[in-house]
Amino acid sequence: MSSAKSEEKKLSGYFNEPIAKEIISEPNSIEAFDRGIKERKFEVYYQPKVDIDTNTIVGCEGLARWDTEAGGLLEPAKFIHIFEENGIIEKFVLYILEEICKTLDTLIKNGFRAVPVSFNVSRVDFRDILLSKKIISIVEKYKIPLYLIHIELTELRYFENPKFTINTIKELKNFGIEIEMDNFGKGYTSLNMLSSLPLDFLKIDISYFRGDDNLYNS
């Protein structure tokens, strides 16, 4: 069922051996999460954003990975939904933010040029009225300039609670944090809706550039 839900307009899916192995090997307990935090098994990999005109790095995206003994490095798609269901996703997101702030702090203190880093915030996090304050608290703890922190959300998250999401985004922007929307065009956001979203960056979904004929035949 999760496999079917992960793809837009897919109404059914087949249960097979690879899916069975994936489910069995999923680190799906709060105990595993707490152990991962304690042993620092969650790592941040930085994917650069390059200005193609100057060929310089102008930013990067912090990508979370879970270093598990059984399954190796797991991408968020393998465990984020579990954290959301177990109610521990906010703790995970704030942990990743703190790791990013530690990296930026080290770069700045050693005289290196720091560039803005974006990180994903879960749709579940936007239910917390204190989300913006928690994020600002971590950034200020390490004395990181707020313009170096970008929050990234997917367009689908916007629709779960539009008014509340916009208010939270505005709060973060008032502090100086910039907002990015990822995967625009993959879901249901229209160009008209963008006028109500105080966004700084819009990332177009790669499906626009792949020339997939199926996009036009559905």
JSON list of N, CA, C and O in Angstrom, two decimals, residues 152-188:
[
{"chain": "A", "resi": 152, "resn": "GLU", "atom": "N", "xyz": [13.29, 23.77, 3.32]},
{"chain": "A", "resi": 152, "resn": "GLU", "atom": "CA", "xyz": [12.75, 23.22, 2.08]},
{"chain": "A", "resi": 152, "resn": "GLU", "atom": "C", "xyz": [11.50, 22.40, 2.38]},
{"chain": "A", "resi": 152, "resn": "GLU", "atom": "O", "xyz": [11.49, 21.56, 3.28]},
{"chain": "A", "resi": 153, "resn": "LEU", "atom": "N", "xyz": [10.44, 22.66, 1.63]},
{"chain": "A", "resi": 153, "resn": "LEU", "atom": "CA", "xyz": [9.23, 21.87, 1.78]},
{"chain": "A", "resi": 153, "resn": "LEU", "atom": "C", "xyz": [8.73, 21.48, 0.40]},
{"chain": "A", "resi": 153, "resn": "LEU", "atom": "O", "xyz": [9.02, 22.14, -0.59]},
{"chain": "A", "resi": 154, "resn": "THR", "atom": "N", "xyz": [8.00, 20.37, 0.34]},
{"chain": "A", "resi": 154, "resn": "THR", "atom": "CA", "xyz": [7.44, 19.96, -0.93]},
{"chain": "A", "resi": 154, "resn": "THR", "atom": "C", "xyz": [6.06, 20.58, -1.06]},
{"chain": "A", "resi": 154, "resn": "THR", "atom": "O", "xyz": [5.41, 20.91, -0.08]},
{"chain": "A", "resi": 155, "resn": "GLU", "atom": "N", "xyz": [5.60, 20.73, -2.29]},
{"chain": "A", "resi": 155, "resn": "GLU", "atom": "CA", "xyz": [4.34, 21.40, -2.53]},
{"chain": "A", "resi": 155, "resn": "GLU", "atom": "C", "xyz": [3.17, 20.70, -1.86]},
{"chain": "A", "resi": 155, "resn": "GLU", "atom": "O", "xyz": [2.21, 21.34, -1.45]},
{"chain": "A", "resi": 156, "resn": "LEU", "atom": "N", "xyz": [3.22, 19.39, -1.72]},
{"chain": "A", "resi": 156, "resn": "LEU", "atom": "CA", "xyz": [2.09, 18.67, -1.13]},
{"chain": "A", "resi": 156, "resn": "LEU", "atom": "C", "xyz": [1.90, 19.01, 0.33]},
{"chain": "A", "resi": 156, "resn": "LEU", "atom": "O", "xyz": [0.80, 18.93, 0.86]},
{"chain": "A", "resi": 157, "resn": "ARG", "atom": "N", "xyz": [2.96, 19.39, 1.02]},
{"chain": "A", "resi": 157, "resn": "ARG", "atom": "CA", "xyz": [2.83, 19.70, 2.45]},
{"chain": "A", "resi": 157, "resn": "ARG", "atom": "C", "xyz": [1.97, 20.93, 2.67]},
{"chain": "A", "resi": 157, "resn": "ARG", "atom": "O", "xyz": [1.36, 21.10, 3.70]},
{"chain": "A", "resi": 158, "resn": "TYR", "atom": "N", "xyz": [1.99, 21.80, 1.68]},
{"chain": "A", "resi": 158, "resn": "TYR", "atom": "CA", "xyz": [1.25, 23.05, 1.81]},
{"chain": "A", "resi": 158, "resn": "TYR", "atom": "C", "xyz": [-0.24, 22.82, 2.01]},
{"chain": "A", "resi": 158, "resn": "TYR", "atom": "O", "xyz": [-0.92, 23.54, 2.73]},
{"chain": "A", "resi": 159, "resn": "PHE", "atom": "N", "xyz": [-0.79, 21.80, 1.41]},
{"chain": "A", "resi": 159, "resn": "PHE", "atom": "CA", "xyz": [-2.23, 21.64, 1.38]},
{"chain": "A", "resi": 159, "resn": "PHE", "atom": "C", "xyz": [-2.83, 20.98, 2.62]},
{"chain": "A", "resi": 159, "resn": "PHE", "atom": "O", "xyz": [-4.03, 20.92, 2.75]},
{"chain": "A", "resi": 160, "resn": "GLU", "atom": "N", "xyz": [-1.99, 20.47, 3.51]},
{"chain": "A", "resi": 160, "resn": "GLU", "atom": "CA", "xyz": [-2.55, 19.82, 4.69]},
{"chain": "A", "resi": 160, "resn": "GLU", "atom": "C", "xyz": [-3.20, 20.83, 5.63]},
{"chain": "A", "resi": 160, "resn": "GLU", "atom": "O", "xyz": [-4.20, 20.54, 6.27]},
{"chain": "A", "resi": 161, "resn": "ASN", "atom": "N", "xyz": [-2.64, 21.99, 5.75]},
{"chain": "A", "resi": 161, "resn": "ASN", "atom": "CA", "xyz": [-3.20, 23.06, 6.58]},
{"chain": "A", "resi": 161, "resn": "ASN", "atom": "C", "xyz": [-2.69, 24.38, 6.03]},
{"chain": "A", "resi": 161, "resn": "ASN", "atom": "O", "xyz": [-1.77, 24.97, 6.58]},
{"chain": "A", "resi": 162, "resn": "PRO", "atom": "N", "xyz": [-3.27, 24.84, 4.92]},
{"chain": "A", "resi": 162, "resn": "PRO", "atom": "CA", "xyz": [-2.74, 26.00, 4.19]},
{"chain": "A", "resi": 162, "resn": "PRO", "atom": "C", "xyz": [-2.51, 27.24, 5.05]},
{"chain": "A", "resi": 162, "resn": "PRO", "atom": "O", "xyz": [-1.43, 27.82, 5.03]},
{"chain": "A", "resi": 163, "resn": "LYS", "atom": "N", "xyz": [-3.51, 27.65, 5.81]},
{"chain": "A", "resi": 163, "resn": "LYS", "atom": "CA", "xyz": [-3.41, 28.88, 6.58]},
{"chain": "A", "resi": 163, "resn": "LYS", "atom": "C", "xyz": [-2.31, 28.79, 7.63]},
{"chain": "A", "resi": 163, "resn": "LYS", "atom": "O", "xyz": [-1.50, 29.71, 7.79]},
{"chain": "A", "resi": 164, "resn": "PHE", "atom": "N", "xyz": [-2.28, 27.69, 8.35]},
{"chain": "A", "resi": 164, "resn": "PHE", "atom": "CA", "xyz": [-1.29, 27.52, 9.41]},
{"chain": "A", "resi": 164, "resn": "PHE", "atom": "C", "xyz": [0.12, 27.43, 8.83]},
{"chain": "A", "resi": 164, "resn": "PHE", "atom": "O", "xyz": [1.08, 27.99, 9.37]},
{"chain": "A", "resi": 165, "resn": "THR", "atom": "N", "xyz": [0.27, 26.72, 7.70]},
{"chain": "A", "resi": 165, "resn": "THR", "atom": "CA", "xyz": [1.57, 26.58, 7.06]},
{"chain": "A", "resi": 165, "resn": "THR", "atom": "C", "xyz": [2.10, 27.94, 6.61]},
{"chain": "A", "resi": 165, "resn": "THR", "atom": "O", "xyz": [3.27, 28.26, 6.83]},
{"chain": "A", "resi": 166, "resn": "ILE", "atom": "N", "xyz": [1.24, 28.73, 6.00]},
{"chain": "A", "resi": 166, "resn": "ILE", "atom": "CA", "xyz": [1.66, 30.06, 5.54]},
{"chain": "A", "resi": 166, "resn": "ILE", "atom": "C", "xyz": [2.09, 30.93, 6.71]},
{"chain": "A", "resi": 166, "resn": "ILE", "atom": "O", "xyz": [3.10, 31.64, 6.64]},
{"chain": "A", "resi": 167, "resn": "ASN", "atom": "N", "xyz": [1.36, 30.88, 7.81]},
{"chain": "A", "resi": 167, "resn": "ASN", "atom": "CA", "xyz": [1.71, 31.68, 8.98]},
{"chain": "A", "resi": 167, "resn": "ASN", "atom": "C", "xyz": [3.07, 31.27, 9.54]},
{"chain": "A", "resi": 167, "resn": "ASN", "atom": "O", "xyz": [3.87, 32.13, 9.94]},
{"chain": "A", "resi": 168, "resn": "THR", "atom": "N", "xyz": [3.32, 29.97, 9.58]},
{"chain": "A", "resi": 168, "resn": "THR", "atom": "CA", "xyz": [4.61, 29.49, 10.08]},
{"chain": "A", "resi": 168, "resn": "THR", "atom": "C", "xyz": [5.74, 29.92, 9.15]},
{"chain": "A", "resi": 168, "resn": "THR", "atom": "O", "xyz": [6.82, 30.34, 9.61]},
{"chain": "A", "resi": 169, "resn": "ILE", "atom": "N", "xyz": [5.51, 29.82, 7.86]},
{"chain": "A", "resi": 169, "resn": "ILE", "atom": "CA", "xyz": [6.51, 30.26, 6.88]},
{"chain": "A", "resi": 169, "resn": "ILE", "atom": "C", "xyz": [6.82, 31.75, 7.04]},
{"chain": "A", "resi": 169, "resn": "ILE", "atom": "O", "xyz": [7.98, 32.17, 7.01]},
{"chain": "A", "resi": 170, "resn": "LYS", "atom": "N", "xyz": [5.77, 32.54, 7.25]},
{"chain": "A", "resi": 170, "resn": "LYS", "atom": "CA", "xyz": [5.97, 33.98, 7.42]},
{"chain": "A", "resi": 170, "resn": "LYS", "atom": "C", "xyz": [6.77, 34.29, 8.68]},
{"chain": "A", "resi": 170, "resn": "LYS", "atom": "O", "xyz": [7.62, 35.19, 8.70]},
{"chain": "A", "resi": 171, "resn": "GLU", "atom": "N", "xyz": [6.52, 33.53, 9.73]},
{"chain": "A", "resi": 171, "resn": "GLU", "atom": "CA", "xyz": [7.28, 33.72, 10.96]},
{"chain": "A", "resi": 171, "resn": "GLU", "atom": "C", "xyz": [8.77, 33.46, 10.72]},
{"chain": "A", "resi": 171, "resn": "GLU", "atom": "O", "xyz": [9.63, 34.23, 11.16]},
{"chain": "A", "resi": 172, "resn": "LEU", "atom": "N", "xyz": [9.06, 32.38, 10.03]},
{"chain": "A", "resi": 172, "resn": "LEU", "atom": "CA", "xyz": [10.45, 32.03, 9.75]},
{"chain": "A", "resi": 172, "resn": "LEU", "atom": "C", "xyz": [11.11, 33.08, 8.86]},
{"chain": "A", "resi": 172, "resn": "LEU", "atom": "O", "xyz": [12.27, 33.46, 9.06]},
{"chain": "A", "resi": 173, "resn": "LYS", "atom": "N", "xyz": [10.37, 33.56, 7.87]},
{"chain": "A", "resi": 173, "resn": "LYS", "atom": "CA", "xyz": [10.91, 34.58, 6.97]},
{"chain": "A", "resi": 173, "resn": "LYS", "atom": "C", "xyz": [11.16, 35.89, 7.71]},
{"chain": "A", "resi": 173, "resn": "LYS", "atom": "O", "xyz": [12.11, 36.61, 7.41]},
{"chain": "A", "resi": 174, "resn": "ASN", "atom": "N", "xyz": [10.32, 36.21, 8.67]},
{"chain": "A", "resi": 174, "resn": "ASN", "atom": "CA", "xyz": [10.52, 37.43, 9.45]},
{"chain": "A", "resi": 174, "resn": "ASN", "atom": "C", "xyz": [11.82, 37.39, 10.24]},
{"chain": "A", "resi": 174, "resn": "ASN", "atom": "O", "xyz": [12.41, 38.44, 10.53]},
{"chain": "A", "resi": 175, "resn": "PHE", "atom": "N", "xyz": [12.26, 36.18, 10.59]},
{"chain": "A", "resi": 175, "resn": "PHE", "atom": "CA", "xyz": [13.53, 36.03, 11.28]},
{"chain": "A", "resi": 175, "resn": "PHE", "atom": "C", "xyz": [14.72, 36.10, 10.32]},
{"chain": "A", "resi": 175, "resn": "PHE", "atom": "O", "xyz": [15.85, 36.29, 10.74]},
{"chain": "A", "resi": 176, "resn": "GLY", "atom": "N", "xyz": [14.45, 35.93, 9.02]},
{"chain": "A", "resi": 176, "resn": "GLY", "atom": "CA", "xyz": [15.53, 35.99, 8.03]},
{"chain": "A", "resi": 176, "resn": "GLY", "atom": "C", "xyz": [15.85, 34.68, 7.37]},
{"chain": "A", "resi": 176, "resn": "GLY", "atom": "O", "xyz": [16.79, 34.58, 6.58]},
{"chain": "A", "resi": 177, "resn": "ILE", "atom": "N", "xyz": [15.08, 33.63, 7.69]},
{"chain": "A", "resi": 177, "resn": "ILE", "atom": "CA", "xyz": [15.29, 32.32, 7.07]},
{"chain": "A", "resi": 177, "resn": "ILE", "atom": "C", "xyz": [14.54, 32.27, 5.74]},
{"chain": "A", "resi": 177, "resn": "ILE", "atom": "O", "xyz": [13.38, 32.70, 5.65]},
{"chain": "A", "resi": 178, "resn": "GLU", "atom": "N", "xyz": [15.19, 31.75, 4.71]},
{"chain": "A", "resi": 178, "resn": "GLU", "atom": "CA", "xyz": [14.57, 31.70, 3.39]},
{"chain": "A", "resi": 178, "resn": "GLU", "atom": "C", "xyz": [13.90, 30.35, 3.17]},
{"chain": "A", "resi": 178, "resn": "GLU", "atom": "O", "xyz": [14.30, 29.33, 3.73]},
{"chain": "A", "resi": 179, "resn": "ILE", "atom": "N", "xyz": [12.87, 30.35, 2.33]},
{"chain": "A", "resi": 179, "resn": "ILE", "atom": "CA", "xyz": [12.02, 29.17, 2.12]},
{"chain": "A", "resi": 179, "resn": "ILE", "atom": "C", "xyz": [12.11, 28.71, 0.67]},
{"chain": "A", "resi": 179, "resn": "ILE", "atom": "O", "xyz": [12.00, 29.50, -0.26]},
{"chain": "A", "resi": 180, "resn": "GLU", "atom": "N", "xyz": [12.28, 27.41, 0.50]},
{"chain": "A", "resi": 180, "resn": "GLU", "atom": "CA", "xyz": [12.33, 26.81, -0.83]},
{"chain": "A", "resi": 180, "resn": "GLU", "atom": "C", "xyz": [11.18, 25.81, -0.98]},
{"chain": "A", "resi": 180, "resn": "GLU", "atom": "O", "xyz": [10.82, 25.13, -0.02]},
{"chain": "A", "resi": 181, "resn": "MET", "atom": "N", "xyz": [10.62, 25.73, -2.17]},
{"chain": "A", "resi": 181, "resn": "MET", "atom": "CA", "xyz": [9.64, 24.68, -2.47]},
{"chain": "A", "resi": 181, "resn": "MET", "atom": "C", "xyz": [10.28, 23.69, -3.42]},
{"chain": "A", "resi": 181, "resn": "MET", "atom": "O", "xyz": [10.78, 24.05, -4.48]},
{"chain": "A", "resi": 182, "resn": "ASP", "atom": "N", "xyz": [10.27, 22.43, -3.03]},
{"chain": "A", "resi": 182, "resn": "ASP", "atom": "CA", "xyz": [10.89, 21.37, -3.83]},
{"chain": "A", "resi": 182, "resn": "ASP", "atom": "C", "xyz": [9.82, 20.66, -4.65]},
{"chain": "A", "resi": 182, "resn": "ASP", "atom": "O", "xyz": [8.63, 20.65, -4.31]},
{"chain": "A", "resi": 183, "resn": "ASN", "atom": "N", "xyz": [10.25, 20.06, -5.76]},
{"chain": "A", "resi": 183, "resn": "ASN", "atom": "CA", "xyz": [9.37, 19.21, -6.59]},
{"chain": "A", "resi": 183, "resn": "ASN", "atom": "C", "xyz": [8.13, 19.93, -7.10]},
{"chain": "A", "resi": 183, "resn": "ASN", "atom": "O", "xyz": [7.06, 19.33, -7.22]},
{"chain": "A", "resi": 184, "resn": "PHE", "atom": "N", "xyz": [8.25, 21.21, -7.41]},
{"chain": "A", "resi": 184, "resn": "PHE", "atom": "CA", "xyz": [7.09, 21.91, -7.93]},
{"chain": "A", "resi": 184, "resn": "PHE", "atom": "C", "xyz": [6.65, 21.29, -9.26]},
{"chain": "A", "resi": 184, "resn": "PHE", "atom": "O", "xyz": [7.45, 21.06, -10.15]},
{"chain": "A", "resi": 185, "resn": "GLY", "atom": "N", "xyz": [5.35, 21.04, -9.36]},
{"chain": "A", "resi": 185, "resn": "GLY", "atom": "CA", "xyz": [4.81, 20.44, -10.58]},
{"chain": "A", "resi": 185, "resn": "GLY", "atom": "C", "xyz": [4.56, 18.96, -10.46]},
{"chain": "A", "resi": 185, "resn": "GLY", "atom": "O", "xyz": [3.87, 18.38, -11.30]},
{"chain": "A", "resi": 186, "resn": "LYS", "atom": "N", "xyz": [5.07, 18.35, -9.40]},
{"chain": "A", "resi": 186, "resn": "LYS", "atom": "CA", "xyz": [4.88, 16.91, -9.24]},
{"chain": "A", "resi": 186, "resn": "LYS", "atom": "C", "xyz": [3.52, 16.59, -8.64]},
{"chain": "A", "resi": 186, "resn": "LYS", "atom": "O", "xyz": [2.95, 15.54, -8.88]},
{"chain": "A", "resi": 187, "resn": "GLY", "atom": "N", "xyz": [2.99, 17.52, -7.87]},
{"chain": "A", "resi": 187, "resn": "GLY", "atom": "CA", "xyz": [1.72, 17.28, -7.20]},
{"chain": "A", "resi": 187, "resn": "GLY", "atom": "C", "xyz": [0.63, 18.17, -7.73]},
{"chain": "A", "resi": 187, "resn": "GLY", "atom": "O", "xyz": [0.34, 18.16, -8.92]},
{"chain": "A", "resi": 188, "resn": "TYR", "atom": "N", "xyz": [0.06, 18.99, -6.86]},
{"chain": "A", "resi": 188, "resn": "TYR", "atom": "CA", "xyz": [-1.16, 19.69, -7.22]},
{"chain": "A", "resi": 188, "resn": "TYR", "atom": "C", "xyz": [-1.07, 21.22, -7.12]},
{"chain": "A", "resi": 188, "resn": "TYR", "atom": "O", "xyz": [-2.07, 21.90, -7.30]}
]
